[in-house]
mmCIF file of C-alpha atoms in Angstrom:
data_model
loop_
_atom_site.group_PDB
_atom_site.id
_atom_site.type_symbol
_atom_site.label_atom_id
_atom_site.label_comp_id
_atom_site.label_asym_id
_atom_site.label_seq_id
_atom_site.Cartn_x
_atom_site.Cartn_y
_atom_site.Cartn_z
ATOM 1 C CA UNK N 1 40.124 11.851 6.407
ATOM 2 C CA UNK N 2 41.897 14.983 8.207
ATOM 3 C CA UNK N 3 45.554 14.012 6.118
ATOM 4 C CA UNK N 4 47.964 16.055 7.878
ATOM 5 C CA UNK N 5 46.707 18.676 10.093
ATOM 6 C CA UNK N 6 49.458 21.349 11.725
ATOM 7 C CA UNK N 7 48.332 23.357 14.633
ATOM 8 C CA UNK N 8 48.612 26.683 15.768
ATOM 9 C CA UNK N 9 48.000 28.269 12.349
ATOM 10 C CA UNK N 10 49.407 31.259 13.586
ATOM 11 C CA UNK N 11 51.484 32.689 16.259
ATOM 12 C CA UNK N 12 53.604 35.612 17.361
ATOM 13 C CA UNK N 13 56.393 35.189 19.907
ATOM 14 C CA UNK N 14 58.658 37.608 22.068
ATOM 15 C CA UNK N 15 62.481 37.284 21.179
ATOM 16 C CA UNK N 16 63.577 34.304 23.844
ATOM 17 C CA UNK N 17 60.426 32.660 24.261
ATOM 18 C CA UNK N 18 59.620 29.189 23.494
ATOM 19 C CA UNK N 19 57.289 27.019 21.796
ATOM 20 C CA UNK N 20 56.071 23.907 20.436
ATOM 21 C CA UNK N 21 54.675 23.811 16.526
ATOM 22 C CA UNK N 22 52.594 20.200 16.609
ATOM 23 C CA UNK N 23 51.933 18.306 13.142
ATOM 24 C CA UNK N 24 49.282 15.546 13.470
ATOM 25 C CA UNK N 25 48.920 12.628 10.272
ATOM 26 C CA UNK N 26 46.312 9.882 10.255
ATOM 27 C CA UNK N 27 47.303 8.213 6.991
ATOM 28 C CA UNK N 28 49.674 6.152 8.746
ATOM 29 C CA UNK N 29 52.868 7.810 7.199
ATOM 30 C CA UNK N 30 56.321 6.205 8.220
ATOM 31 C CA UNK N 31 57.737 9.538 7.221
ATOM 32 C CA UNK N 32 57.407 13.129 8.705
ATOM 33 C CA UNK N 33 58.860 16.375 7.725
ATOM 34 C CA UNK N 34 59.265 19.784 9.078
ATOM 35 C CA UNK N 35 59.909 22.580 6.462
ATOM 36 C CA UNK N 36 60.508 26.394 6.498
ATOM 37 C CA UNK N 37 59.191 29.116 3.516
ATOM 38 C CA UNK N 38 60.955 31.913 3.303
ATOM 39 C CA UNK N 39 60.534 34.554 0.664
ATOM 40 C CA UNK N 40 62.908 33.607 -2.342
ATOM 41 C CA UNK N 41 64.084 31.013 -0.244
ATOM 42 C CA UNK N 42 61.879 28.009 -1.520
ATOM 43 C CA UNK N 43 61.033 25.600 1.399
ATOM 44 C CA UNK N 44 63.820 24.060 3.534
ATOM 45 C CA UNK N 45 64.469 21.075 5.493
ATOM 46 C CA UNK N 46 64.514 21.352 9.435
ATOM 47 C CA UNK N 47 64.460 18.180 10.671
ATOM 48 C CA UNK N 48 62.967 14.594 9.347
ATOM 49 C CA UNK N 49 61.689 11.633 11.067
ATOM 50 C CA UNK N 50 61.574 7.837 9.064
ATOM 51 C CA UNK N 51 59.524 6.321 11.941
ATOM 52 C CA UNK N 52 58.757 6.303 15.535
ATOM 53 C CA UNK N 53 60.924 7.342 17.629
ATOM 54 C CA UNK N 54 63.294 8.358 15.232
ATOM 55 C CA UNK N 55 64.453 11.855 13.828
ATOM 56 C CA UNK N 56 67.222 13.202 12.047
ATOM 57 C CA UNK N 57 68.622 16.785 11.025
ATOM 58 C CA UNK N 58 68.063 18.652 8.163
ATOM 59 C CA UNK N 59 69.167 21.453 6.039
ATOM 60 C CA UNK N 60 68.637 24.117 8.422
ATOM 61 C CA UNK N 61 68.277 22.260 12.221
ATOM 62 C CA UNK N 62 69.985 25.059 14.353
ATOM 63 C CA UNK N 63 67.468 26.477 16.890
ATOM 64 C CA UNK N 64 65.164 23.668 16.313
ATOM 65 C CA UNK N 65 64.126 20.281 18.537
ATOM 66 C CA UNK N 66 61.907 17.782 17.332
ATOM 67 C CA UNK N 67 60.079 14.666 18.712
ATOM 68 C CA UNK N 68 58.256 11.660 17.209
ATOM 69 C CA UNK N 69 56.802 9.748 20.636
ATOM 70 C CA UNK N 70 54.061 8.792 18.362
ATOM 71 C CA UNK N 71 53.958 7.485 14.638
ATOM 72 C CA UNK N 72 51.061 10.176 13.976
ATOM 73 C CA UNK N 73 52.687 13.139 15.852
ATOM 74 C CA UNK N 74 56.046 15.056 14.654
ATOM 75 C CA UNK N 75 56.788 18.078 17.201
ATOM 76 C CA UNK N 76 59.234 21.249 15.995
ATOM 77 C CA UNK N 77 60.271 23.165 19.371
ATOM 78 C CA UNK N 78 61.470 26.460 19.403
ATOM 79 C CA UNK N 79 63.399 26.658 22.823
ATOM 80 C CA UNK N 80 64.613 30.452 22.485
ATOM 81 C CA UNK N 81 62.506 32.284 19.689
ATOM 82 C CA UNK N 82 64.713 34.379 17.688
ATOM 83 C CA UNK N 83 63.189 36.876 14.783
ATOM 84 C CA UNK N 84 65.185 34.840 12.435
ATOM 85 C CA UNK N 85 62.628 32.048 12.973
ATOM 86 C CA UNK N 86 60.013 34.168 11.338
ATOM 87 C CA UNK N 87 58.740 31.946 8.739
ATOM 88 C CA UNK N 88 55.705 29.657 7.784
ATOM 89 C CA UNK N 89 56.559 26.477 8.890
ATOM 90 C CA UNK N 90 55.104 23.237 7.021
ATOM 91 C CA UNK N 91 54.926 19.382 7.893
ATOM 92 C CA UNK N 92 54.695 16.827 5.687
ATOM 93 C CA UNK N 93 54.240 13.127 6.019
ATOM 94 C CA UNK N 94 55.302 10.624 3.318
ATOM 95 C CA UNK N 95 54.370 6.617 3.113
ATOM 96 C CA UNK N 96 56.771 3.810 3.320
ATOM 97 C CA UNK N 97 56.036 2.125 -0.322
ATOM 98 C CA UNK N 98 58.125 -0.583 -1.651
ATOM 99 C CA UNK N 99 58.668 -1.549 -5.009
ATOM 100 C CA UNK N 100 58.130 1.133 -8.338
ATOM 101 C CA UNK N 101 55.270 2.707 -6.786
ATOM 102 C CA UNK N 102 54.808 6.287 -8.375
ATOM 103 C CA UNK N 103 53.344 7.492 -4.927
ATOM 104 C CA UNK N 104 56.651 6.367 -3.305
ATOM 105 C CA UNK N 105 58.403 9.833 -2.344
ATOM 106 C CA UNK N 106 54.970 11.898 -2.534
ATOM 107 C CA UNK N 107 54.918 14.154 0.185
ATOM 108 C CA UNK N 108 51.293 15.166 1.399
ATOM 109 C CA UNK N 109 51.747 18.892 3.155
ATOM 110 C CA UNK N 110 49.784 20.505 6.039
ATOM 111 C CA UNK N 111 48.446 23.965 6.103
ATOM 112 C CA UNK N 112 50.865 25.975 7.449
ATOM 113 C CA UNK N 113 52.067 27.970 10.491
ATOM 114 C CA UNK N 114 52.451 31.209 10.158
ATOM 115 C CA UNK N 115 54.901 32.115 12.933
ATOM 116 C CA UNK N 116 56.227 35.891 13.742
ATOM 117 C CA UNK N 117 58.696 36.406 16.392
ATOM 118 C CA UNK N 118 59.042 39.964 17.541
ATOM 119 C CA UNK F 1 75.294 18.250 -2.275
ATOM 120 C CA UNK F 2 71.912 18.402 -4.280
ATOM 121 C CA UNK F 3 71.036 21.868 -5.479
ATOM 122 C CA UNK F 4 68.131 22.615 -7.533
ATOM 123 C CA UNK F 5 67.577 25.608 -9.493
ATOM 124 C CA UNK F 6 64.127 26.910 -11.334
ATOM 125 C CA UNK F 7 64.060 29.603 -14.101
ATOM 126 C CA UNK F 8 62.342 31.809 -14.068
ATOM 127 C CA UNK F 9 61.570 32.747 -10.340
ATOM 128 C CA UNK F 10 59.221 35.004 -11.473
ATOM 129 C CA UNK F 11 56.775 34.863 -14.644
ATOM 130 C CA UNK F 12 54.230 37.393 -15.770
ATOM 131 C CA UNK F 13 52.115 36.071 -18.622
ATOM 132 C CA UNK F 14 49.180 36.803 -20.598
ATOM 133 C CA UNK F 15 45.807 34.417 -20.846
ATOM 134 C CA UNK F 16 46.619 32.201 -24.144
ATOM 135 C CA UNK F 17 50.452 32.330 -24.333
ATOM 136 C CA UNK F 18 52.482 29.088 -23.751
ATOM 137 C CA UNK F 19 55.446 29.485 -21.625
ATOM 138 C CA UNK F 20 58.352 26.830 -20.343
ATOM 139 C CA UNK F 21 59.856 26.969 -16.886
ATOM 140 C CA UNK F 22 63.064 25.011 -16.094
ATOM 141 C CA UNK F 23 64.293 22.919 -13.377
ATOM 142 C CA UNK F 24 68.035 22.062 -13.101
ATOM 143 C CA UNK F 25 69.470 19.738 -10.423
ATOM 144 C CA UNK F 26 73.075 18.758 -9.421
ATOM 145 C CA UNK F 27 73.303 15.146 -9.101
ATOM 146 C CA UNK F 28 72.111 11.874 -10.483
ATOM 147 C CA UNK F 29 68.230 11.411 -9.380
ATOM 148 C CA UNK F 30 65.239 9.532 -10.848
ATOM 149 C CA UNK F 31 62.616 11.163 -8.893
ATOM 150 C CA UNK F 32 61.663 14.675 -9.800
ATOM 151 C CA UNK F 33 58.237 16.118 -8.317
ATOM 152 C CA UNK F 34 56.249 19.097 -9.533
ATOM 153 C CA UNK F 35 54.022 21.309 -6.824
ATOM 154 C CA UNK F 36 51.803 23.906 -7.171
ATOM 155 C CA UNK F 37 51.313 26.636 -4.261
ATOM 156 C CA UNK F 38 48.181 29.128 -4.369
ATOM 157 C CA UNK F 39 49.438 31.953 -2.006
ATOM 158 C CA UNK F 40 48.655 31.567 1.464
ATOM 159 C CA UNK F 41 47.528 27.881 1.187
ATOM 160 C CA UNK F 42 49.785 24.744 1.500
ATOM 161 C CA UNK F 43 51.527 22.332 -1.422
ATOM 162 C CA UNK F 44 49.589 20.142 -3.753
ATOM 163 C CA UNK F 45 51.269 17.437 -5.803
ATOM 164 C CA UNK F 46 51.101 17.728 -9.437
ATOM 165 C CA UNK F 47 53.339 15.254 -10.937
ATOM 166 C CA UNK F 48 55.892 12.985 -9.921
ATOM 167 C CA UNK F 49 58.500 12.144 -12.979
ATOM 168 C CA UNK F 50 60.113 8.754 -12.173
ATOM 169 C CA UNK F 51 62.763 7.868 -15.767
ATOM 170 C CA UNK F 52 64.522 9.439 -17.918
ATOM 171 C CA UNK F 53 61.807 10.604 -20.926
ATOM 172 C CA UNK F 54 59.279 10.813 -18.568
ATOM 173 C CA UNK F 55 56.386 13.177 -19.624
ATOM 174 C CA UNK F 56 52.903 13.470 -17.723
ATOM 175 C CA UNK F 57 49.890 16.422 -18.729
ATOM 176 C CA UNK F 58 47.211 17.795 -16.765
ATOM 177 C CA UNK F 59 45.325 20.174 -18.571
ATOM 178 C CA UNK F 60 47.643 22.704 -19.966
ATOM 179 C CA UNK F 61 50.322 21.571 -18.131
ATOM 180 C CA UNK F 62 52.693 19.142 -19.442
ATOM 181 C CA UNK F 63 55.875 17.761 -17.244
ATOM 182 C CA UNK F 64 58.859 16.128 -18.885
ATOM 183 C CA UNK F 65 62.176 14.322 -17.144
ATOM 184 C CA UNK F 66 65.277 14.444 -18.642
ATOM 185 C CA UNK F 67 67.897 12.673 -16.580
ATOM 186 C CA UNK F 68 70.877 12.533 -18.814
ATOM 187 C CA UNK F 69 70.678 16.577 -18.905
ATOM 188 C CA UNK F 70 69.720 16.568 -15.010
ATOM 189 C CA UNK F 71 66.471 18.465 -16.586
ATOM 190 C CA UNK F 72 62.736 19.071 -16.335
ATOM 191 C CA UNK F 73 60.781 21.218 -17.733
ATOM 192 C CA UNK F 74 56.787 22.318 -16.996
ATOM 193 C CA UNK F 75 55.233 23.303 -20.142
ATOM 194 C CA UNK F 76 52.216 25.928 -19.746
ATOM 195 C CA UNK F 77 49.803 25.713 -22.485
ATOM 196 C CA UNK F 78 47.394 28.961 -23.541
ATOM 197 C CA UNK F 79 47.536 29.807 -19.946
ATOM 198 C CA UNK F 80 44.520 30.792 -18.238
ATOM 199 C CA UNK F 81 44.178 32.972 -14.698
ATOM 200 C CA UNK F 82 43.250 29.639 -12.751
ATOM 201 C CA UNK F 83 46.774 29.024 -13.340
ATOM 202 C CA UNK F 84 48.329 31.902 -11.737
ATOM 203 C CA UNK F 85 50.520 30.192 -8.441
ATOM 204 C CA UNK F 86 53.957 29.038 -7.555
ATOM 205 C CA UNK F 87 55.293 26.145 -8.628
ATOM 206 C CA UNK F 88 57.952 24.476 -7.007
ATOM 207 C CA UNK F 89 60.224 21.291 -8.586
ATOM 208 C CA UNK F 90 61.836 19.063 -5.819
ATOM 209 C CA UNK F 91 64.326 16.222 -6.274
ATOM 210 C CA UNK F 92 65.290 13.170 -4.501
ATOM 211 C CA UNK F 93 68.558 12.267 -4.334
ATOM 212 C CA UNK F 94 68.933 8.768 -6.003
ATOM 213 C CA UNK F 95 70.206 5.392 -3.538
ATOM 214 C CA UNK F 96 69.303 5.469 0.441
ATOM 215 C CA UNK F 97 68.319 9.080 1.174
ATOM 216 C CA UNK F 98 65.671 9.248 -1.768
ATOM 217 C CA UNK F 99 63.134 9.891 1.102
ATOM 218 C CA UNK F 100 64.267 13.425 1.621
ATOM 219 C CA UNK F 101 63.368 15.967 -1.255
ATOM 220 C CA UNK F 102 65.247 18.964 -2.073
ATOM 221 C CA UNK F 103 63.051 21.854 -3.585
ATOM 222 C CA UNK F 104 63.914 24.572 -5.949
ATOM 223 C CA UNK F 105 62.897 28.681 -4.831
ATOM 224 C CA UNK F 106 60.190 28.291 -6.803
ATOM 225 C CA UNK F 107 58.991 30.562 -10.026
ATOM 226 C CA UNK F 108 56.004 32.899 -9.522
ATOM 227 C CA UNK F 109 53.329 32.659 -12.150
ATOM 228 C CA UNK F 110 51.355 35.227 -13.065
ATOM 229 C CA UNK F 111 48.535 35.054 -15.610
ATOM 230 C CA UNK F 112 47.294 38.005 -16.884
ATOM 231 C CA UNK F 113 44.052 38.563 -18.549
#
């Protein structure tokens, strides 16, 4: 059981180019995240998805696209790198629980992706 | 808006002290989550706090909830290396958005031998 697996790990752009940060789950999460860590900064909130087809802005969406085509795959796109995107990017994926579950707002966390933009 | 703040950000103990860090938040809630981060590696769930009095331990760590003082505290007991990470506190917002979590900076722990 892979959980949630982000790919690239790492990656260094040119100011203006663009790319495309994937996030794969196979737990069958409703929910998906995309986060940024920045020193001091704690992790914040890019954009959110509660299902298929559906996403939603965050704390900090400016700069950012997303896509959820699939329930298993969350895409963050960077259409015009900009150093201030320098960060480690994390996904997340959460369950839809009902009831007084403990698990219910348990977010499980990929790896990471380092991403430098020059 | 929800804002959550930890003190210390940054704690430098020695092996076999105890030590408290804090975690403040804004607004009502009655989920409050506790992470631990080794550096370069990704966020593990630690404890999830769910009412008001709320405690939970794991090891020499202890979590407790305190919703009335929009409050929780991780105790650290005799603290060993192994425990030397960051540890992040995250809140959901109580009602319809209480699938979004808002995280605090985080507080540095260093355990010295």
């Amino acid at each position: 059981n892979a959980g949630v697996t982000q790919t690239p790990k790492f990656r260094v752009l040119k100011t203006g180019q663009s790319m495309t940060l994937l996030c794969a789950q196979d737990m069958n999460h409703e929910y998906m995240y995309w986060y940024r860590q920045d020193p001091g900064m704690g992790l914040r909130l890019i954009h959110y998805s509660v299902g298929e087809g559906t996403t939603a802005k965050g704390e900090v969406p400016d700069g950012y696209n997303v896509s959820r085509l699939k329930k298993q795959n969350f895409l963050l796109g960077l259409e015009s790198a900009a150093p201030s995107q320098t960060s480690v990017y994390f996904c997340a994926s959460k369950p839809q629980l009902t009831g007084t579950s403990e698990a219910k707002n348990i977010q499980y966390f990929g790896a990471g992706t380092r991403l430098s933009v020059l | 808006e929800l804002k959550v703040e930890q003190n210390p950000l940054f704690l430098s103990m020695q092996e076999g002290k105890n030590y408290t860090i804090y975690c403040n938040y804004s607004t009502t809630s009655d989920r409050l989550y506790w992470y631990r981060q080794d550096p370069g590696k990704s966020l593990e769930s630690l404890f999830v706090l769910l009412s008001n009095g709320a405690v939970k331990q794991e090891g020499r760590l202890m979590a407790s909830l305190d919703t009335k003082a929009r409050l929780s505290t991780l105790h650290i007991t005799a603290a060993v290396h192994d425990l030397s990470a960051t540890y992040f506190c995250a809140v959901a917002e109580s009602g319809g958005s209480n699938y979004k979590l808002t995280f605090g900076k985080g507080t540095l722990l260093t355990v010295n031998p």
